[in-house]
Short mmCIF file of C-alpha atoms in Angstrom, two decimals:
data_model
loop_
_atom_site.label_atom_id
_atom_site.label_comp_id
_atom_site.label_asym_id
_atom_site.label_seq_id
_atom_site.Cartn_x
_atom_site.Cartn_y
_atom_site.Cartn_z
CA MET W 1 1.12 13.28 8.74
CA VAL W 2 1.45 10.15 7.05
CA THR W 3 0.39 6.43 8.93
CA VAL W 4 2.32 3.46 8.69
CA THR W 5 0.12 0.20 10.14
CA PHE W 6 2.25 -2.93 10.67
CA LEU W 7 -0.14 -6.28 9.87
CA SER W 8 0.75 -8.84 11.96
CA SER W 9 0.58 -12.17 9.80
CA LEU W 10 -2.54 -14.47 11.25
CA GLN W 11 -0.64 -17.44 11.83
CA ASP W 12 2.51 -15.89 13.87
CA PHE W 13 4.44 -15.49 10.77
CA GLN W 14 7.79 -13.25 11.61
CA GLU W 15 5.86 -11.44 14.00
CA THR W 16 9.24 -10.41 14.88
CA ARG W 17 11.35 -8.53 12.33
CA ILE W 18 8.67 -7.23 10.85
CA HIS W 19 8.17 -5.66 15.21
CA GLU W 20 11.70 -4.58 14.52
CA MET W 21 10.87 -3.24 11.60
CA ALA W 22 8.48 -0.59 13.03
CA ASP W 23 10.51 0.06 15.85
CA ARG W 24 13.07 1.29 13.50
CA LEU W 25 10.64 3.14 11.62
CA ARG W 26 9.71 5.07 14.72
CA ALA W 27 13.09 5.58 15.80
CA ASP W 28 14.06 7.30 11.75
CA HIS W 29 11.33 8.82 12.01
CA PRO W 30 9.54 10.40 14.24
CA GLU W 31 7.31 12.23 12.13
CA TRP W 32 4.65 9.18 10.69
CA LYS W 33 2.72 8.17 12.67
CA VAL W 34 3.90 3.64 13.28
CA GLU W 35 1.32 2.14 13.68
CA PHE W 36 1.72 -2.54 14.82
CA LEU W 37 -1.26 -4.68 15.27
CA SER W 38 -1.14 -7.60 16.75
CA PRO W 39 -2.75 -10.87 15.26
CA ALA W 40 -5.82 -10.59 16.38
CA ASP W 41 -6.85 -7.70 15.70
CA SER W 42 -5.35 -8.01 12.62
CA GLY W 43 -7.78 -10.72 11.04
CA PRO W 44 -10.31 -7.93 10.82
CA VAL W 45 -8.35 -5.05 8.44
CA LEU W 46 -6.47 -8.38 6.87
CA ALA W 47 -10.56 -9.72 5.51
CA LYS W 48 -11.82 -5.43 5.12
CA SER W 49 -8.31 -5.77 2.50
CA LYS W 50 -9.05 -9.24 0.37
CA LEU W 51 -6.19 -10.50 1.58
CA GLN W 52 -6.34 -13.81 4.15
CA PHE W 53 -2.78 -13.80 6.13
CA GLY W 54 -0.89 -11.48 6.13
CA PRO W 55 2.15 -9.44 6.74
CA ALA W 56 1.47 -6.50 5.17
CA ILE W 57 1.94 -3.17 5.51
CA LEU W 58 -0.77 -0.22 4.82
CA VAL W 59 0.06 3.85 3.83
CA ASP W 60 -3.17 6.31 4.91
CA ASN W 61 -4.95 2.72 5.29
CA ARG W 62 -3.75 0.97 2.11
CA VAL W 63 -1.98 -1.70 0.69
CA GLU W 64 0.88 -0.41 -0.20
CA PHE W 65 2.84 -4.19 0.43
CA VAL W 66 2.08 -7.35 1.89
CA GLY W 67 4.84 -9.15 3.15
CA ILE W 68 7.61 -7.64 4.32
CA PRO W 69 10.29 -5.37 1.94
CA ARG W 70 13.52 -3.94 3.00
CA TYR W 71 13.58 -1.34 4.55
CA ARG W 72 15.20 1.37 2.18
CA MET W 73 11.67 0.59 -0.12
CA LEU W 74 9.88 0.72 3.06
CA VAL W 75 10.75 4.34 3.45
CA GLU W 76 10.79 5.04 0.01
CA ARG W 77 7.71 4.03 -0.51
CA VAL W 78 6.35 5.55 2.67
CA ALA W 79 8.22 9.13 1.17
CA MET W 80 6.75 8.76 -1.32
CA VAL W 81 2.52 8.76 -0.52
CA GLY W 82 3.45 11.14 2.08
CA ALA W 83 4.88 13.59 -1.02
CA GLY W 84 1.18 13.15 -2.87
CA LYS W 85 3.05 11.24 -5.38
CA VAL W 86 1.78 8.48 -6.67
CA SER W 87 4.08 5.22 -7.66
CA PRO W 88 3.21 3.24 -10.12
CA ARG W 89 3.37 0.32 -8.23
CA THR W 90 0.62 1.42 -5.67
CA ALA W 91 -2.79 -0.59 -6.53
CA GLN W 92 -5.07 1.80 -8.17
CA PRO W 93 -8.65 2.58 -6.52
CA PRO W 94 -11.14 1.01 -9.45
CA PRO W 95 -13.22 3.69 -11.39
CA THR W 96 -16.74 5.66 -10.50
CA PRO W 97 -19.16 4.34 -12.89
CA ALA W 98 -19.50 9.14 -13.39
CA ALA W 99 -15.94 9.40 -14.34
CA ALA W 100 -15.55 5.88 -16.66
CA PRO W 101 -14.95 7.94 -20.23
CA SER W 102 -18.08 7.60 -21.95
CA ALA W 103 -18.06 6.17 -25.83
CA LYS W 104 -18.20 8.65 -28.27
CA PRO W 105 -21.20 7.78 -30.85
CA ALA W 106 -20.25 6.26 -34.01
CA THR W 107 -18.99 9.00 -37.16
CA PRO W 108 -19.84 7.18 -40.46
CA PRO W 109 -16.33 7.97 -42.90
CA SER W 110 -17.22 10.58 -44.92
CA PRO W 111 -17.41 9.36 -49.23
CA ALA W 112 -13.35 9.68 -51.03
CA PRO W 113 -13.65 12.93 -53.35
CA PRO W 114 -14.40 11.59 -57.35
CA LEU W 115 -11.63 11.14 -59.40
#
């Protein structure tokens, strides 16, 4: 199940609009879990995501939108995440040191054949 979390702005910026979008998403897609966090509850989550203000939208606890996107864009992105596809616009997690490619040792060039 895909979880969509709407984070409110800490300055109550566009709270009505993001509430309406959350309600519409709940009504159109009951298979998705839709949460709405108040400004007080959004503060720690925004800080954890290294955001200062909001609003923002998390899909499966990953920041997908900062600000309020068009409804169609939101539905497409949530469906893409739900299908297991990674959007090219999704922030990728940093590579782990173990997964980093190892450097190949430099090989000396082979000598040129005589003429």
